[in-house]
PDB file of C-alpha atoms in Angstrom:
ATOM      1  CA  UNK U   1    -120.313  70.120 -67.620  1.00 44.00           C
ATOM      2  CA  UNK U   2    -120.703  73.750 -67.685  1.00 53.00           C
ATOM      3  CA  UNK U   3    -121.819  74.519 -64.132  1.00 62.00           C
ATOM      4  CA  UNK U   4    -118.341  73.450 -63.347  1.00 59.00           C
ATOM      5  CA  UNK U   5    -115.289  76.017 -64.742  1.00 63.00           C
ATOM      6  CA  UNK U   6    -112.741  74.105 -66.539  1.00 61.00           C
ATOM      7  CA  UNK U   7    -109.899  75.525 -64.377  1.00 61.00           C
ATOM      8  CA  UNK U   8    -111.711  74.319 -60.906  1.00 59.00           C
ATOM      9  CA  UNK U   9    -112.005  70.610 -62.350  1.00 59.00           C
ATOM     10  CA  UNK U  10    -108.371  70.237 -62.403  1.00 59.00           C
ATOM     11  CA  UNK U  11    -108.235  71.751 -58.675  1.00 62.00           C
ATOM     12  CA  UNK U  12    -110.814  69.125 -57.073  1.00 61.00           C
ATOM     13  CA  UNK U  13    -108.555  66.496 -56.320  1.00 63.00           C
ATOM     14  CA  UNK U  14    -105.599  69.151 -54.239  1.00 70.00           C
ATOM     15  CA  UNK U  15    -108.248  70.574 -52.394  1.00 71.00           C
ATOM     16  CA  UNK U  16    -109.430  67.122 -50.713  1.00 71.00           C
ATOM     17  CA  UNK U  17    -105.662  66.437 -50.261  1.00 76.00           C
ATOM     18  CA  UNK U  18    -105.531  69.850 -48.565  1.00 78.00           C
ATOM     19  CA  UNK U  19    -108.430  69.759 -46.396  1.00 80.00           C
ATOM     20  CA  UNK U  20    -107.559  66.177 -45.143  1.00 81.00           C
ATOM     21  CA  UNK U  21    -103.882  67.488 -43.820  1.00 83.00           C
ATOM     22  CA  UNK U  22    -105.184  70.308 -42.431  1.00 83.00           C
ATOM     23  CA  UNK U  23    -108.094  68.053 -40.385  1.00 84.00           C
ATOM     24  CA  UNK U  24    -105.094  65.722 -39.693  1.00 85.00           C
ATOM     25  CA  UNK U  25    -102.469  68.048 -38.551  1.00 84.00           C
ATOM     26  CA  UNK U  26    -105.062  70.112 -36.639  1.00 85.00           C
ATOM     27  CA  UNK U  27    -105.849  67.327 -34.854  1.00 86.00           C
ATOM     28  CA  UNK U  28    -102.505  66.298 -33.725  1.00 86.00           C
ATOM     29  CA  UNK U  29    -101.774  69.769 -32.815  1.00 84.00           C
ATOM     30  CA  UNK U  30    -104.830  69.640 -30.762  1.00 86.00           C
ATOM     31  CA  UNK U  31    -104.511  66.120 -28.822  1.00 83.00           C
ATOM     32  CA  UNK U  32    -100.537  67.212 -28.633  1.00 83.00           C
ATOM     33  CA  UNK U  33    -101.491  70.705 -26.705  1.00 80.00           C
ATOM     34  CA  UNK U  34    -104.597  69.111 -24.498  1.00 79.00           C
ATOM     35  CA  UNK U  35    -103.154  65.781 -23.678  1.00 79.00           C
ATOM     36  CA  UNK U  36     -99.538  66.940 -23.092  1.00 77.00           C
ATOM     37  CA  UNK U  37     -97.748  70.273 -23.412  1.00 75.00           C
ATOM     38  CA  UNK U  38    -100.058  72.486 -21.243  1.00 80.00           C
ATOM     39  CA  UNK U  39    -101.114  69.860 -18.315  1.00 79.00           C
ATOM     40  CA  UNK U  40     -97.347  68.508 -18.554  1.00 77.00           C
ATOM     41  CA  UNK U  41     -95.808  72.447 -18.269  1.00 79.00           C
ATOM     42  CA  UNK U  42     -98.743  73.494 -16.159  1.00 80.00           C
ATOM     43  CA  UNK U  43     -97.757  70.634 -13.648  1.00 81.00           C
ATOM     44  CA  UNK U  44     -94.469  71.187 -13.010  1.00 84.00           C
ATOM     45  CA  UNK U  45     -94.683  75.092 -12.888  1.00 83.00           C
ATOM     46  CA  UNK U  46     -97.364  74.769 -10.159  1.00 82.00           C
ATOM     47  CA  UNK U  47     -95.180  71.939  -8.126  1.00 85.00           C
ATOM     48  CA  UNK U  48     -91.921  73.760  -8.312  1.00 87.00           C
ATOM     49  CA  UNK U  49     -93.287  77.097  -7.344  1.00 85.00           C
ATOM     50  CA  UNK U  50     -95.323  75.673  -4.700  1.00 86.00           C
ATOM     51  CA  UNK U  51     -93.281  73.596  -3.210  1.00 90.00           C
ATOM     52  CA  UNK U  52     -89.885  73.660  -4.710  1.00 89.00           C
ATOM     53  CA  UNK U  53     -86.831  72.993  -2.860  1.00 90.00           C
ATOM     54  CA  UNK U  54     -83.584  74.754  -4.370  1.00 92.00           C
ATOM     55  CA  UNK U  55     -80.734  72.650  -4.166  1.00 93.00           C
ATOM     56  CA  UNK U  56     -76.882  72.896  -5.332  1.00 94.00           C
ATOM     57  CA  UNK U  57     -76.285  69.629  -7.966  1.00 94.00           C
ATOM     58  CA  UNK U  58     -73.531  69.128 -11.031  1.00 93.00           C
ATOM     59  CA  UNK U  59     -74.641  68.429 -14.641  1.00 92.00           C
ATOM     60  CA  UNK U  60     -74.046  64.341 -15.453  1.00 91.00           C
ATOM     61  CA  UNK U  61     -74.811  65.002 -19.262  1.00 88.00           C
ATOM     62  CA  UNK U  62     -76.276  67.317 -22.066  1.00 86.00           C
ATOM     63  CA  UNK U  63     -77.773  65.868 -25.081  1.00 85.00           C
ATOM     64  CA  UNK U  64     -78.266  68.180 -27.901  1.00 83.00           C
ATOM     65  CA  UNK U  65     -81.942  68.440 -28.585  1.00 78.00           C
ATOM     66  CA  UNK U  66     -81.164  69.344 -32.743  1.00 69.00           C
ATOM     67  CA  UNK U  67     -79.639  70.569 -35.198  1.00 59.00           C
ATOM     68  CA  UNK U  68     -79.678  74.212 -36.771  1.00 56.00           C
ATOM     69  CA  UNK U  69     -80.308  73.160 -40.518  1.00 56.00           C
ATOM     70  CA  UNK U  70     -77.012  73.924 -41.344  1.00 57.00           C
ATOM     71  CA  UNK U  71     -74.925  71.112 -39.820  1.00 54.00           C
ATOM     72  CA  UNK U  72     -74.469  72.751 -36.633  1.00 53.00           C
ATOM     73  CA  UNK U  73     -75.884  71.302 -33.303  1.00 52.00           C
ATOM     74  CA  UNK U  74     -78.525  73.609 -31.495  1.00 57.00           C
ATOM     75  CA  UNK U  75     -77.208  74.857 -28.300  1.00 68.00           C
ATOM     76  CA  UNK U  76     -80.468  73.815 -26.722  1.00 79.00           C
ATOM     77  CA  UNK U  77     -79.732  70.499 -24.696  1.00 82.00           C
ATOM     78  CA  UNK U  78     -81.793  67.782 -22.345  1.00 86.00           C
ATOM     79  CA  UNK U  79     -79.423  68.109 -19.041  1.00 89.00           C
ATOM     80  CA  UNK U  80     -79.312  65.693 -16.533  1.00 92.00           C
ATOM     81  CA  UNK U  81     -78.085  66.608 -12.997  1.00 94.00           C
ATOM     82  CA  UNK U  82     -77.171  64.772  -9.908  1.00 95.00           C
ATOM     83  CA  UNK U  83     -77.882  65.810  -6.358  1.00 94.00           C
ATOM     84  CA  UNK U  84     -78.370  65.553  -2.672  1.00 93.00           C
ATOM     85  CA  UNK U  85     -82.028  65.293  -1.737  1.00 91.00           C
ATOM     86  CA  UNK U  86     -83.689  66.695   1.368  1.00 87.00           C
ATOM     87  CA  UNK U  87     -83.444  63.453   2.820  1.00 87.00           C
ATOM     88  CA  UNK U  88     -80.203  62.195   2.116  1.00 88.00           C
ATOM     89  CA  UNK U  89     -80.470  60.303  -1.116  1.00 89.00           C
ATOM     90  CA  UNK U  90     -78.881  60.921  -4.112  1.00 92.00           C
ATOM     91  CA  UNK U  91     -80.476  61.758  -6.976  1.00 92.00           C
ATOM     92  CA  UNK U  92     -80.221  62.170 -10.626  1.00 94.00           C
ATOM     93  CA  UNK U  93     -82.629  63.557 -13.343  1.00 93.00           C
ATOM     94  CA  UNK U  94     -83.141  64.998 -16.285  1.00 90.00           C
ATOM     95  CA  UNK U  95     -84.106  68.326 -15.743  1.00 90.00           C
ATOM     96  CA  UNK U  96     -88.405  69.313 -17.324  1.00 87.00           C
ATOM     97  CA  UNK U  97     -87.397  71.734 -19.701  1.00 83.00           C
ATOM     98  CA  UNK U  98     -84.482  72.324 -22.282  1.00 80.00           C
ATOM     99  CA  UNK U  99     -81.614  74.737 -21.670  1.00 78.00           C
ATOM    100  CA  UNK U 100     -78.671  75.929 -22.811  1.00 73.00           C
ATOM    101  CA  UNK U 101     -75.978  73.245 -22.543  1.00 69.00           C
ATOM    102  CA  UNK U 102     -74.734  73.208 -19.514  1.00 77.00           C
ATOM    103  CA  UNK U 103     -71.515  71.453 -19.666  1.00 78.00           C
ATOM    104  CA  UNK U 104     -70.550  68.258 -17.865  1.00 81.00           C
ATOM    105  CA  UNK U 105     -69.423  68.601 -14.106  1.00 87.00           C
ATOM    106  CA  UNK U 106     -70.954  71.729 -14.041  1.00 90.00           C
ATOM    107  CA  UNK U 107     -72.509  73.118 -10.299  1.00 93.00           C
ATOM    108  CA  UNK U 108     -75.999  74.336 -11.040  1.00 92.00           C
ATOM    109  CA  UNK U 109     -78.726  74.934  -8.543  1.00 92.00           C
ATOM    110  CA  UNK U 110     -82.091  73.278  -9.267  1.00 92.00           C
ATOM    111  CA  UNK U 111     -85.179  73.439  -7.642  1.00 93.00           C
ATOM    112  CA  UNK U 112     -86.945  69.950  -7.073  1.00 93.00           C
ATOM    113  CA  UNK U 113     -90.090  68.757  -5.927  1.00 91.00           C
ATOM    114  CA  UNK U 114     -89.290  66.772  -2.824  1.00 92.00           C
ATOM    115  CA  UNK U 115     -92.395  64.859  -2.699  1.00 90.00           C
ATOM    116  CA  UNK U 116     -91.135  63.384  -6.278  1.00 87.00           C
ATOM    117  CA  UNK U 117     -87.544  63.969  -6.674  1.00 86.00           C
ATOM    118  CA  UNK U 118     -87.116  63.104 -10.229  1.00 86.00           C
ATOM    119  CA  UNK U 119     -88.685  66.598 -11.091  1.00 90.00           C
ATOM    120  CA  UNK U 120     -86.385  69.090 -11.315  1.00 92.00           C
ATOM    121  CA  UNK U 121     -85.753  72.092 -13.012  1.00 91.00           C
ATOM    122  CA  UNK U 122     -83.702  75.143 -12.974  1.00 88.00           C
ATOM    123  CA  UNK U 123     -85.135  78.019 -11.370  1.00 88.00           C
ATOM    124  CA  UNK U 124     -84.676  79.714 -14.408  1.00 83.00           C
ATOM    125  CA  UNK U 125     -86.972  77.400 -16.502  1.00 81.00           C
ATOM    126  CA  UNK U 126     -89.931  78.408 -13.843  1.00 81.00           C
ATOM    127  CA  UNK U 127     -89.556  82.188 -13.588  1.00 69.00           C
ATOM    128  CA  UNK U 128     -92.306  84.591 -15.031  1.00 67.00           C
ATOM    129  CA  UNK U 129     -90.720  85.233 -18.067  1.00 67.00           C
ATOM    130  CA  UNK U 130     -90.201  81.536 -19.393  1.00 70.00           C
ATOM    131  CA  UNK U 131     -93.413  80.386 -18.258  1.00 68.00           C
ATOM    132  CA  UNK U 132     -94.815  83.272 -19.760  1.00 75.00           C
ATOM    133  CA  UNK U 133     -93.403  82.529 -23.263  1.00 73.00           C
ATOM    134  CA  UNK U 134     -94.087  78.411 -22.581  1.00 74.00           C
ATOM    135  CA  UNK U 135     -97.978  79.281 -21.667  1.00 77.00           C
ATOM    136  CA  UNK U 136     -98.193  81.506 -24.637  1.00 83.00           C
ATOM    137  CA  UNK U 137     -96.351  78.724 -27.217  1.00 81.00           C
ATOM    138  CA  UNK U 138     -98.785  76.152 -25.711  1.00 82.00           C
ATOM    139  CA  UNK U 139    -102.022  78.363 -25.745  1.00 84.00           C
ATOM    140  CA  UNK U 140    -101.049  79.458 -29.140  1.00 86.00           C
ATOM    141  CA  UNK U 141    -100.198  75.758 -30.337  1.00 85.00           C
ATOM    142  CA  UNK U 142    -103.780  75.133 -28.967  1.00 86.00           C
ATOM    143  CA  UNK U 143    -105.369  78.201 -31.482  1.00 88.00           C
ATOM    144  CA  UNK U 144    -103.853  77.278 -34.291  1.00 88.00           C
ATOM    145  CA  UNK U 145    -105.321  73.876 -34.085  1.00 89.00           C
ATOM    146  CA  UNK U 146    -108.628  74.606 -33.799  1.00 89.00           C
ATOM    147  CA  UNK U 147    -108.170  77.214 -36.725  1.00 89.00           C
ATOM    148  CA  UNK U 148    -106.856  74.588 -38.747  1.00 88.00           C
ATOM    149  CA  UNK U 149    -109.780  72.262 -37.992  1.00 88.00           C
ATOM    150  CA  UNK U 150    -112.353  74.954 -39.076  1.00 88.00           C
ATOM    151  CA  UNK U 151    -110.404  75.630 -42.242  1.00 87.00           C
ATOM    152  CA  UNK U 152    -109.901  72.133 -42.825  1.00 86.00           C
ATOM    153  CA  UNK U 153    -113.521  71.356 -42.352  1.00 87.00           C
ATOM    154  CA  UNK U 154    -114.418  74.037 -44.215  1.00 86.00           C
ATOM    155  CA  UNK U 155    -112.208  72.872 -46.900  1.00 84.00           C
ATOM    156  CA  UNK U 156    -113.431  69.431 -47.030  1.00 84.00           C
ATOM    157  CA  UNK U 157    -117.017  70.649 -47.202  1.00 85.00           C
ATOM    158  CA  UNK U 158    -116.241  72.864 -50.140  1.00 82.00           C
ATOM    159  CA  UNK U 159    -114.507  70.211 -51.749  1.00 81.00           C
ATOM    160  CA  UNK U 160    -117.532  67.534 -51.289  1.00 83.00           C
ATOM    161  CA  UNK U 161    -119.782  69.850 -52.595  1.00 84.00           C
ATOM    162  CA  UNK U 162    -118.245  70.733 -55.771  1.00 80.00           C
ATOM    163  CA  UNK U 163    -117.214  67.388 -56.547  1.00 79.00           C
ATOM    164  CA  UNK U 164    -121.103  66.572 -55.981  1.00 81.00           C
ATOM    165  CA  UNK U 165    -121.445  69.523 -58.934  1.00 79.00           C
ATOM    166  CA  UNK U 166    -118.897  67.640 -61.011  1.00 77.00           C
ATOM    167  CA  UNK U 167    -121.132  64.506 -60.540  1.00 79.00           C
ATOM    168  CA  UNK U 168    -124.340  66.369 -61.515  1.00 78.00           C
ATOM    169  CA  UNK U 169    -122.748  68.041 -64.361  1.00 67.00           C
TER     170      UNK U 169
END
């Protein structure tokens, strides 16, 4: 039982708590960055540049994405907008990204893709800057995953080792 410090035999049990969330909420992270948020952002930013059709349309609705922590409600809302498509139908969406809210009744021009009209977004949400900042969020998101996994692995095999001391000892 000496091999093992007193102090560390009290510890064993956190750490293989600790390494499991970390493996865990790496890999979430990870399958949430891969699977959706860059192909999903990476879709629509290539669409709506490339073939993006700006049209004039008037927020339906705004639906508060949150709250602040503190009661208040976030001023960041999922809009949806009605207009005119290319070919004479009318459409209404929710727009691919959060904004600010918009207010209902609103005019607001969008830019849609007219092969699938139910993608819209403001041509706000695909300028440099915001795609930018959403590639960087989702690259970063992508990072800190795989950090997480090698910590958490690392963790884990720390952990199964020195319980295999505690065993010995």
């Amino acid at each position: 039982m000496d091999a093992v410090p007193a102090y560390v035999r009290g510890y064993h049990r956190g750490l293989g708590r600790a390494s499991a969330a970390m493996l865990g909420c790496g890999l979430l992270l990870f399958v949430l960055a891969v699977a959706y948020l860059i192909p999903h952002d990476t879709h629509v930013e290539s669409v709506l540049n490339g073939r993006g059709v700006q049209v004039r349309a008037v927020v339906t609705q705004c639906v508060p994405v949150g709250g602040n922590g503190d009661g208040s409600v976030s001023a960041n809302s999922h809009c949806r907008v009605r207009f005119t498509a290319s070919d004479g139908r009318a459409v209404e969406t929710q727009l691919a990204y959060v904004s600010d809210d918009l207010g209902r009744d609103r005019p607001v021009t969008v830019v849609y893709d007219p092969r699938d009209a139910g993608l819209a977004a403001l041509p706000s949400s695909i300028g440099f800057w915001n795609t930018l900042g959403r590639n960087v969020i989702d690259w970063s998101a992508l990072v800190f995953s795989v950090v997480m996994l090698l910590a958490g692995a690392a963790a884990l095999t720390w952990y199964l080792r020195l319980r295999a001391r505690m065993r010995r000892a």
